[in-house]
Amino acid sequence: MTIVIKNALVFSGVDFQKKDILIQDGKIDTVGISIPCDGVDSVFFADGKYLIPGFVDVHVHLREPGFSYKETIRTGTLAAASAGYTAVCPMPNLNPPPDSAQHLKAQTDIIKRDAVIGVYPFATITKGRTGRGELVDFESMQDTAIGFSDDGCGVQEEADMKKAMAECARLGKIISAHCEVNELLRGGYIHEGEYAREHGHRGICSESEWAQIERDCRLAEQTGCRYHVCHISTKESVEIIRQAKRRGVKVTCETAPHYLTLCDMDLQEDGRFKMNPPLRAKEDKAALIAGVLDGTVDVIATDHAPHSAAEKAKGLAGSAMGIVGLETAFPVLYTKLVKTGVMTLEKLIEMMAVRPREIFGLPGGKIAQGEAADLALLDLNKKWTVQPEKFLSKGRATPFEGWEVYGKNVLTICKGEVVYEAL
């Protein structure tokens, strides 16, 4: 298939330049001026909209196999494509969990059948994804899994994590860690802060996150493992990772849009504000933004975690942990951080489209001749209201419901094929 995109503001890696793009055989053939349209299959007139490498989300939950009533690989990737994502990395909170080559194949078979964009799954670290006990056979899954994670559970024993890191270092694979010390949770379900005290809720202390990050950075330093920290939310986590990077530890990390735009004092008595880790204090939000700006925080991922309406209808105390995020991530961040001057558009695209590929070894990330044609076209002038009932995801729980935001993806091309169009 041949495609020409005319008069787009093309992301060069450092700025935007008005160009035409010719796509052929799944790759970018030409980036230039006045590319002829004769004989091509499709022509799209960008009219000054912004053409970027497709977004990559290295932390999503597609819920299949095992929980297709919450989301499927089909609905999750359709939602992602509509938002400008051309690759996602699903976490292993599944049934069966991908803790063996056979169980991982059960997932990849569905991916091959139903995914509309690139899907690169994580395998578990422990058998059963329990966070303790027997480790998986890493070598048997190294060619299929993008990395290894027990997301939803922290690996509790230091000896287990050290052994897992040593094996991943040997194989050249990455560990993407959900950091949580079980004994410090104490039945909490929102941040142990001002809102919890004022409203009589049980809190989750910040140490439950940062204590395990501190341990794991030390183990990564000892083993040489590439170590990626999931969804950091506390100021202490930012500083621990900042110092580890300065020591030369192979550590990277992600945070999520909700931690950069909300704090615990924005909570409402509604399950759409409940996720793990929880929304922290305003000081934590400020530290995360500072970490984004100085490069300590590498990636913005969504932790897209759909649940059924019934599971999210039980308030802060009783609802399941998790919110959806794919269809709101860029508009929320563009509106709240770029339009307000906190960060540049180029920095946001780097964190959502370029750095994830660099860290996890995924193709694309540049708009240049010979590169994979994984692209998104953004209309930054489009103003719209977040209405969950219009989501393509099965999930509807979002703290951004009702927000007026700017920025809408209007075209997604994955491997040279149009997978979403709203021009």
Tab-separated table of N, CA and C in Angstrom, residues 75-195:
chain	number	residue	atom	x	y	z
A	75	THR	N	-10.540	-4.729	21.645
A	75	THR	CA	-11.053	-3.423	22.079
A	75	THR	C	-9.931	-2.535	22.611
A	76	GLY	N	-8.976	-3.133	23.318
A	76	GLY	CA	-7.877	-2.344	23.852
A	76	GLY	C	-6.999	-1.748	22.774
A	77	THR	N	-6.712	-2.530	21.732
A	77	THR	CA	-5.861	-1.994	20.667
A	77	THR	C	-6.624	-1.037	19.761
A	78	LEU	N	-7.929	-1.217	19.612
A	78	LEU	CA	-8.721	-0.218	18.883
A	78	LEU	C	-8.710	1.119	19.629
A	79	ALA	N	-8.859	1.064	20.945
A	79	ALA	CA	-8.794	2.281	21.754
A	79	ALA	C	-7.423	2.938	21.620
A	80	ALA	N	-6.382	2.136	21.674
A	80	ALA	CA	-5.023	2.660	21.545
A	80	ALA	C	-4.812	3.303	20.177
A	81	ALA	N	-5.238	2.620	19.128
A	81	ALA	CA	-5.075	3.155	17.769
A	81	ALA	C	-5.797	4.483	17.619
A	82	SER	N	-6.980	4.603	18.210
A	82	SER	CA	-7.738	5.849	18.089
A	82	SER	C	-7.019	7.013	18.746
A	83	ALA	N	-6.169	6.719	19.721
A	83	ALA	CA	-5.442	7.754	20.457
A	83	ALA	C	-4.054	8.022	19.899
A	84	GLY	N	-3.677	7.321	18.819
A	84	GLY	CA	-2.377	7.557	18.205
A	84	GLY	C	-1.282	6.614	18.614
A	85	TYR	N	-1.626	5.528	19.323
A	85	TYR	CA	-0.637	4.525	19.704
A	85	TYR	C	-0.468	3.505	18.587
A	86	THR	N	0.773	3.159	18.328
A	86	THR	CA	1.053	2.100	17.355
A	86	THR	C	1.699	0.886	18.008
A	87	ALA	N	1.964	0.949	19.312
A	87	ALA	CA	2.499	-0.208	20.045
A	87	ALA	C	2.126	-0.081	21.505
A	88	VAL	N	1.792	-1.221	22.107
A	88	VAL	CA	1.517	-1.287	23.538
A	88	VAL	C	2.162	-2.548	24.100
A	89	CYS	N	2.467	-2.483	25.394
A	89	CYS	CA	3.083	-3.620	26.086
A	89	CYS	C	2.167	-4.035	27.239
A	90	PRO	N	1.405	-5.114	27.062
A	90	PRO	CA	0.463	-5.527	28.104
A	90	PRO	C	1.131	-6.256	29.260
A	91	MET	N	0.627	-5.962	30.443
A	91	MET	CA	1.120	-6.581	31.660
A	91	MET	C	0.488	-7.964	31.869
A	92	PRO	N	1.116	-8.806	32.717
A	92	PRO	CA	0.730	-10.224	32.787
A	92	PRO	C	-0.328	-10.554	33.825
A	93	ASN	N	-1.213	-9.588	34.165
A	93	ASN	CA	-2.292	-9.862	35.133
A	93	ASN	C	-3.414	-10.605	34.421
A	94	LEU	N	-3.172	-11.844	34.090
A	94	LEU	CA	-4.047	-12.623	33.218
A	94	LEU	C	-4.324	-13.993	33.823
A	95	ASN	N	-5.242	-14.711	33.212
A	95	ASN	CA	-5.538	-16.077	33.628
A	95	ASN	C	-5.630	-16.974	32.386
A	96	PRO	N	-4.641	-17.846	32.160
A	96	PRO	CA	-3.473	-18.057	33.008
A	96	PRO	C	-2.454	-16.935	32.845
A	97	PRO	N	-1.699	-16.632	33.896
A	97	PRO	CA	-0.630	-15.650	33.752
A	97	PRO	C	0.449	-16.200	32.825
A	98	PRO	N	1.083	-15.364	32.027
A	98	PRO	CA	2.125	-15.836	31.118
A	98	PRO	C	3.422	-16.158	31.866
A	99	ASP	N	3.378	-17.260	32.609
A	99	ASP	CA	4.522	-17.673	33.426
A	99	ASP	C	5.233	-18.888	32.851
A	100	SER	N	4.878	-19.263	31.626
A	100	SER	CA	5.544	-20.349	30.908
A	100	SER	C	5.382	-20.072	29.425
A	101	ALA	N	6.186	-20.732	28.621
A	101	ALA	CA	6.079	-20.547	27.171
A	101	ALA	C	4.686	-20.917	26.676
A	102	GLN	N	4.108	-21.964	27.246
A	102	GLN	CA	2.768	-22.395	26.842
A	102	GLN	C	1.715	-21.346	27.183
A	103	HIS	N	1.772	-20.798	28.390
A	103	HIS	CA	0.800	-19.783	28.788
A	103	HIS	C	1.003	-18.480	28.017
A	104	LEU	N	2.245	-18.137	27.732
A	104	LEU	CA	2.514	-16.944	26.942
A	104	LEU	C	1.957	-17.096	25.528
A	105	LYS	N	2.044	-18.306	24.984
A	105	LYS	CA	1.513	-18.558	23.646
A	105	LYS	C	-0.010	-18.383	23.605
A	106	ALA	N	-0.684	-18.716	24.694
A	106	ALA	CA	-2.134	-18.508	24.743
A	106	ALA	C	-2.479	-17.046	24.529
A	107	GLN	N	-1.628	-16.169	25.023
A	107	GLN	CA	-1.832	-14.736	24.833
A	107	GLN	C	-1.423	-14.300	23.430
A	108	THR	N	-0.264	-14.729	22.978
A	108	THR	CA	0.217	-14.260	21.672
A	108	THR	C	-0.647	-14.783	20.525
A	109	ASP	N	-1.291	-15.920	20.708
A	109	ASP	CA	-2.217	-16.403	19.676
A	109	ASP	C	-3.378	-15.422	19.488
A	110	ILE	N	-3.888	-14.887	20.585
A	110	ILE	CA	-4.980	-13.906	20.493
A	110	ILE	C	-4.461	-12.601	19.895
A	111	ILE	N	-3.250	-12.211	20.285
A	111	ILE	CA	-2.649	-10.995	19.733
A	111	ILE	C	-2.541	-11.095	18.208
A	112	LYS	N	-2.035	-12.222	17.725
A	112	LYS	CA	-1.884	-12.401	16.276
A	112	LYS	C	-3.220	-12.343	15.558
A	113	ARG	N	-4.255	-12.813	16.218
A	113	ARG	CA	-5.577	-12.856	15.598
A	113	ARG	C	-6.300	-11.513	15.641
A	114	ASP	N	-6.179	-10.782	16.768
A	114	ASP	CA	-7.102	-9.672	17.023
A	114	ASP	C	-6.483	-8.286	17.119
A	115	ALA	N	-5.190	-8.174	17.327
A	115	ALA	CA	-4.592	-6.855	17.561
A	115	ALA	C	-4.562	-6.033	16.278
A	116	VAL	N	-4.834	-4.738	16.401
A	116	VAL	CA	-4.780	-3.848	15.235
A	116	VAL	C	-3.504	-3.006	15.219
A	117	ILE	N	-2.733	-3.051	16.288
A	117	ILE	CA	-1.430	-2.396	16.352
A	117	ILE	C	-0.425	-3.383	16.936
A	118	GLY	N	0.823	-2.967	17.088
A	118	GLY	CA	1.838	-3.831	17.668
A	118	GLY	C	1.583	-4.073	19.145
A	119	VAL	N	1.632	-5.330	19.552
A	119	VAL	CA	1.436	-5.699	20.962
A	119	VAL	C	2.605	-6.567	21.391
A	120	TYR	N	3.318	-6.124	22.422
A	120	TYR	CA	4.552	-6.776	22.876
A	120	TYR	C	4.395	-7.131	24.355
A	121	PRO	N	4.045	-8.377	24.672
A	121	PRO	CA	3.651	-8.716	26.040
A	121	PRO	C	4.819	-8.928	26.994
A	122	PHE	N	4.558	-8.657	28.263
A	122	PHE	CA	5.449	-9.034	29.351
A	122	PHE	C	5.097	-10.443	29.826
A	123	ALA	N	6.116	-11.184	30.210
A	123	ALA	CA	5.929	-12.424	30.958
A	123	ALA	C	6.146	-12.135	32.441
A	124	THR	N	5.748	-13.073	33.286
A	124	THR	CA	5.876	-12.857	34.729
A	124	THR	C	7.307	-13.133	35.207
A	125	ILE	N	7.583	-12.708	36.427
A	125	ILE	CA	8.854	-12.993	37.092
A	125	ILE	C	8.726	-14.267	37.927
A	126	THR	N	7.587	-14.404	38.608
A	126	THR	CA	7.371	-15.582	39.456
A	126	THR	C	6.243	-16.441	38.896
A	127	LYS	N	6.285	-17.711	39.190
A	127	LYS	CA	5.209	-18.615	38.820
A	127	LYS	C	3.906	-18.153	39.478
A	128	GLY	N	2.874	-18.023	38.668
A	128	GLY	CA	1.585	-17.583	39.186
A	128	GLY	C	1.481	-16.088	39.419
A	129	ARG	N	2.564	-15.349	39.129
A	129	ARG	CA	2.615	-13.890	39.377
A	129	ARG	C	2.218	-13.566	40.815
A	130	THR	N	2.859	-14.246	41.741
A	130	THR	CA	2.540	-14.075	43.162
A	130	THR	C	3.476	-13.102	43.872
A	131	GLY	N	4.591	-12.757	43.225
A	131	GLY	CA	5.557	-11.879	43.871
A	131	GLY	C	6.483	-12.585	44.839
A	132	ARG	N	6.367	-13.893	44.928
A	132	ARG	CA	7.264	-14.657	45.798
A	132	ARG	C	7.274	-16.108	45.342
A	133	GLY	N	8.298	-16.830	45.747
A	133	GLY	CA	8.347	-18.255	45.430
A	133	GLY	C	9.128	-18.548	44.164
A	134	GLU	N	8.707	-19.573	43.430
A	134	GLU	CA	9.458	-20.088	42.292
A	134	GLU	C	9.505	-19.073	41.150
A	135	LEU	N	10.713	-18.874	40.604
A	135	LEU	CA	10.877	-17.993	39.451
A	135	LEU	C	10.541	-18.739	38.164
A	136	VAL	N	10.192	-17.976	37.134
A	136	VAL	CA	9.870	-18.579	35.835
A	136	VAL	C	11.149	-19.008	35.118
A	137	ASP	N	10.973	-19.766	34.051
A	137	ASP	CA	12.081	-20.111	33.158
A	137	ASP	C	12.237	-18.950	32.172
A	138	PHE	N	13.080	-18.002	32.529
A	138	PHE	CA	13.238	-16.787	31.727
A	138	PHE	C	13.692	-17.107	30.304
A	139	GLU	N	14.605	-18.028	30.186
A	139	GLU	CA	15.197	-18.318	28.882
A	139	GLU	C	14.156	-18.836	27.889
A	140	SER	N	13.184	-19.604	28.371
A	140	SER	CA	12.181	-20.186	27.473
A	140	SER	C	11.244	-19.140	26.879
A	141	MET	N	11.199	-17.939	27.489
A	141	MET	CA	10.287	-16.896	27.009
A	141	MET	C	10.996	-15.657	26.492
A	142	GLN	N	12.321	-15.692	26.476
A	142	GLN	CA	13.074	-14.485	26.158
A	142	GLN	C	12.822	-13.971	24.745
A	143	ASP	N	12.529	-14.852	23.805
A	143	ASP	CA	12.347	-14.414	22.422
A	143	ASP	C	10.952	-13.870	22.151
A	144	THR	N	10.016	-14.117	23.049
A	144	THR	CA	8.630	-13.684	22.857
A	144	THR	C	8.266	-12.513	23.750
A	145	ALA	N	8.735	-12.516	24.979
A	145	ALA	CA	8.378	-11.469	25.940
A	145	ALA	C	9.244	-10.233	25.746
A	146	ILE	N	8.616	-9.055	25.835
A	146	ILE	CA	9.361	-7.807	25.761
A	146	ILE	C	10.210	-7.598	27.012
A	147	GLY	N	9.774	-8.220	28.105
A	147	GLY	CA	10.477	-8.129	29.367
A	147	GLY	C	9.725	-8.958	30.398
A	148	PHE	N	10.111	-8.800	31.662
A	148	PHE	CA	9.521	-9.601	32.728
A	148	PHE	C	9.017	-8.691	33.844
A	149	SER	N	7.798	-8.971	34.305
A	149	SER	CA	7.169	-8.142	35.329
A	149	SER	C	6.168	-8.979	36.119
A	150	ASP	N	6.049	-8.679	37.403
A	150	ASP	CA	4.957	-9.235	38.214
A	150	ASP	C	3.942	-8.145	38.511
A	151	ASP	N	3.717	-7.262	37.567
A	151	ASP	CA	2.897	-6.079	37.823
A	151	ASP	C	1.623	-6.428	38.578
A	152	GLY	N	1.327	-5.590	39.561
A	152	GLY	CA	0.252	-5.872	40.505
A	152	GLY	C	0.783	-6.455	41.794
A	153	CYS	N	1.995	-6.998	41.737
A	153	CYS	CA	2.679	-7.546	42.915
A	153	CYS	C	4.133	-7.115	42.883
A	154	GLY	N	4.639	-6.662	44.006
A	154	GLY	CA	6.069	-6.474	44.134
A	154	GLY	C	6.739	-7.800	44.456
A	155	VAL	N	7.928	-8.016	43.944
A	155	VAL	CA	8.691	-9.214	44.317
A	155	VAL	C	9.190	-8.998	45.747
A	156	GLN	N	8.706	-9.815	46.673
A	156	GLN	CA	8.854	-9.517	48.099
A	156	GLN	C	10.230	-9.857	48.659
A	157	GLU	N	10.825	-10.944	48.189
A	157	GLU	CA	12.089	-11.386	48.781
A	157	GLU	C	13.279	-10.877	47.976
A	158	GLU	N	14.241	-10.287	48.671
A	158	GLU	CA	15.421	-9.745	48.002
A	158	GLU	C	16.169	-10.816	47.220
A	159	ALA	N	16.278	-11.996	47.786
A	159	ALA	CA	17.023	-13.066	47.107
A	159	ALA	C	16.360	-13.444	45.785
A	160	ASP	N	15.034	-13.447	45.770
A	160	ASP	CA	14.317	-13.764	44.531
A	160	ASP	C	14.574	-12.708	43.463
A	161	MET	N	14.495	-11.454	43.848
A	161	MET	CA	14.696	-10.394	42.866
A	161	MET	C	16.146	-10.372	42.367
A	162	LYS	N	17.077	-10.625	43.257
A	162	LYS	CA	18.480	-10.637	42.829
A	162	LYS	C	18.723	-11.763	41.826
A	163	LYS	N	18.145	-12.928	42.072
A	163	LYS	CA	18.301	-14.053	41.153
A	163	LYS	C	17.631	-13.752	39.811
A	164	ALA	N	16.450	-13.147	39.858
A	164	ALA	CA	15.760	-12.780	38.619
A	164	ALA	C	16.548	-11.754	37.826
A	165	MET	N	17.100	-10.775	38.516
A	165	MET	CA	17.896	-9.754	37.836
A	165	MET	C	19.154	-10.342	37.213
A	166	ALA	N	19.807	-11.233	37.935
A	166	ALA	CA	21.021	-11.854	37.396
A	166	ALA	C	20.710	-12.634	36.126
A	167	GLU	N	19.585	-13.351	36.120
A	167	GLU	CA	19.206	-14.129	34.940
A	167	GLU	C	18.830	-13.205	33.776
A	168	CYS	N	18.112	-12.137	34.048
A	168	CYS	CA	17.756	-11.201	32.979
A	168	CYS	C	18.989	-10.463	32.454
A	169	ALA	N	19.933	-10.171	33.331
A	169	ALA	CA	21.186	-9.556	32.878
A	169	ALA	C	21.933	-10.500	31.937
A	170	ARG	N	21.943	-11.780	32.266
A	170	ARG	CA	22.605	-12.778	31.415
A	170	ARG	C	21.959	-12.859	30.046
A	171	LEU	N	20.632	-12.749	30.019
A	171	LEU	CA	19.889	-12.889	28.767
A	171	LEU	C	19.730	-11.565	28.012
A	172	GLY	N	20.110	-10.467	28.643
A	172	GLY	CA	19.933	-9.166	28.007
A	172	GLY	C	18.494	-8.687	28.012
A	173	LYS	N	17.682	-9.137	28.968
A	173	LYS	CA	16.283	-8.753	29.060
A	173	LYS	C	16.076	-7.740	30.193
A	174	ILE	N	14.951	-7.070	30.132
A	174	ILE	CA	14.655	-6.018	31.105
A	174	ILE	C	13.625	-6.516	32.122
A	175	ILE	N	13.790	-6.076	33.355
A	175	ILE	CA	12.773	-6.284	34.390
A	175	ILE	C	12.022	-4.976	34.575
A	176	SER	N	10.696	-5.056	34.500
A	176	SER	CA	9.831	-3.888	34.677
A	176	SER	C	9.040	-4.119	35.961
A	177	ALA	N	9.406	-3.420	37.014
A	177	ALA	CA	8.970	-3.811	38.357
A	177	ALA	C	7.869	-2.923	38.915
A	178	HIS	N	6.814	-3.571	39.370
A	178	HIS	CA	5.817	-2.968	40.252
A	178	HIS	C	6.405	-3.053	41.657
A	179	CYS	N	6.643	-1.911	42.282
A	179	CYS	CA	7.341	-1.901	43.571
A	179	CYS	C	6.359	-1.630	44.704
A	180	GLU	N	6.211	-2.634	45.560
A	180	GLU	CA	5.241	-2.541	46.640
A	180	GLU	C	5.609	-3.545	47.727
A	181	VAL	N	5.829	-3.047	48.930
A	181	VAL	CA	6.139	-3.900	50.075
A	181	VAL	C	4.830	-4.267	50.756
A	182	ASN	N	4.475	-5.525	50.697
A	182	ASN	CA	3.163	-5.948	51.183
A	182	ASN	C	2.928	-5.613	52.651
A	183	GLU	N	3.955	-5.798	53.474
A	183	GLU	CA	3.766	-5.613	54.918
A	183	GLU	C	3.547	-4.146	55.293
A	184	LEU	N	3.806	-3.226	54.350
A	184	LEU	CA	3.590	-1.806	54.628
A	184	LEU	C	2.233	-1.303	54.135
A	185	LEU	N	1.438	-2.176	53.508
A	185	LEU	CA	0.163	-1.732	52.943
A	185	LEU	C	-0.895	-1.517	54.020
A	186	ARG	N	-0.956	-2.402	54.977
A	186	ARG	CA	-1.826	-2.259	56.155
A	186	ARG	C	-3.287	-1.970	55.797
A	187	GLY	N	-3.751	-2.618	54.748
A	187	GLY	CA	-5.154	-2.474	54.389
A	187	GLY	C	-5.522	-1.166	53.733
A	188	GLY	N	-4.526	-0.375	53.340
A	188	GLY	CA	-4.802	0.922	52.729
A	188	GLY	C	-5.282	0.805	51.294
A	189	TYR	N	-5.940	1.862	50.827
A	189	TYR	CA	-6.451	1.836	49.452
A	189	TYR	C	-6.394	3.204	48.775
A	190	ILE	N	-6.075	4.276	49.506
A	190	ILE	CA	-5.720	5.560	48.894
A	190	ILE	C	-4.462	6.051	49.611
A	191	HIS	N	-3.912	7.179	49.164
A	191	HIS	CA	-2.685	7.695	49.770
A	191	HIS	C	-2.886	8.043	51.247
A	192	GLU	N	-1.881	7.720	52.040
A	192	GLU	CA	-1.880	8.063	53.464
A	192	GLU	C	-1.525	9.538	53.590
A	193	GLY	N	-2.522	10.384	53.423
A	193	GLY	CA	-2.285	11.824	53.413
A	193	GLY	C	-3.477	12.588	53.938
A	194	GLU	N	-3.552	13.848	53.531
A	194	GLU	CA	-4.542	14.761	54.075
A	194	GLU	C	-5.973	14.307	53.795
A	195	TYR	N	-6.240	13.872	52.563
A	195	TYR	CA	-7.606	13.475	52.233
A	195	TYR	C	-8.034	12.253	53.044
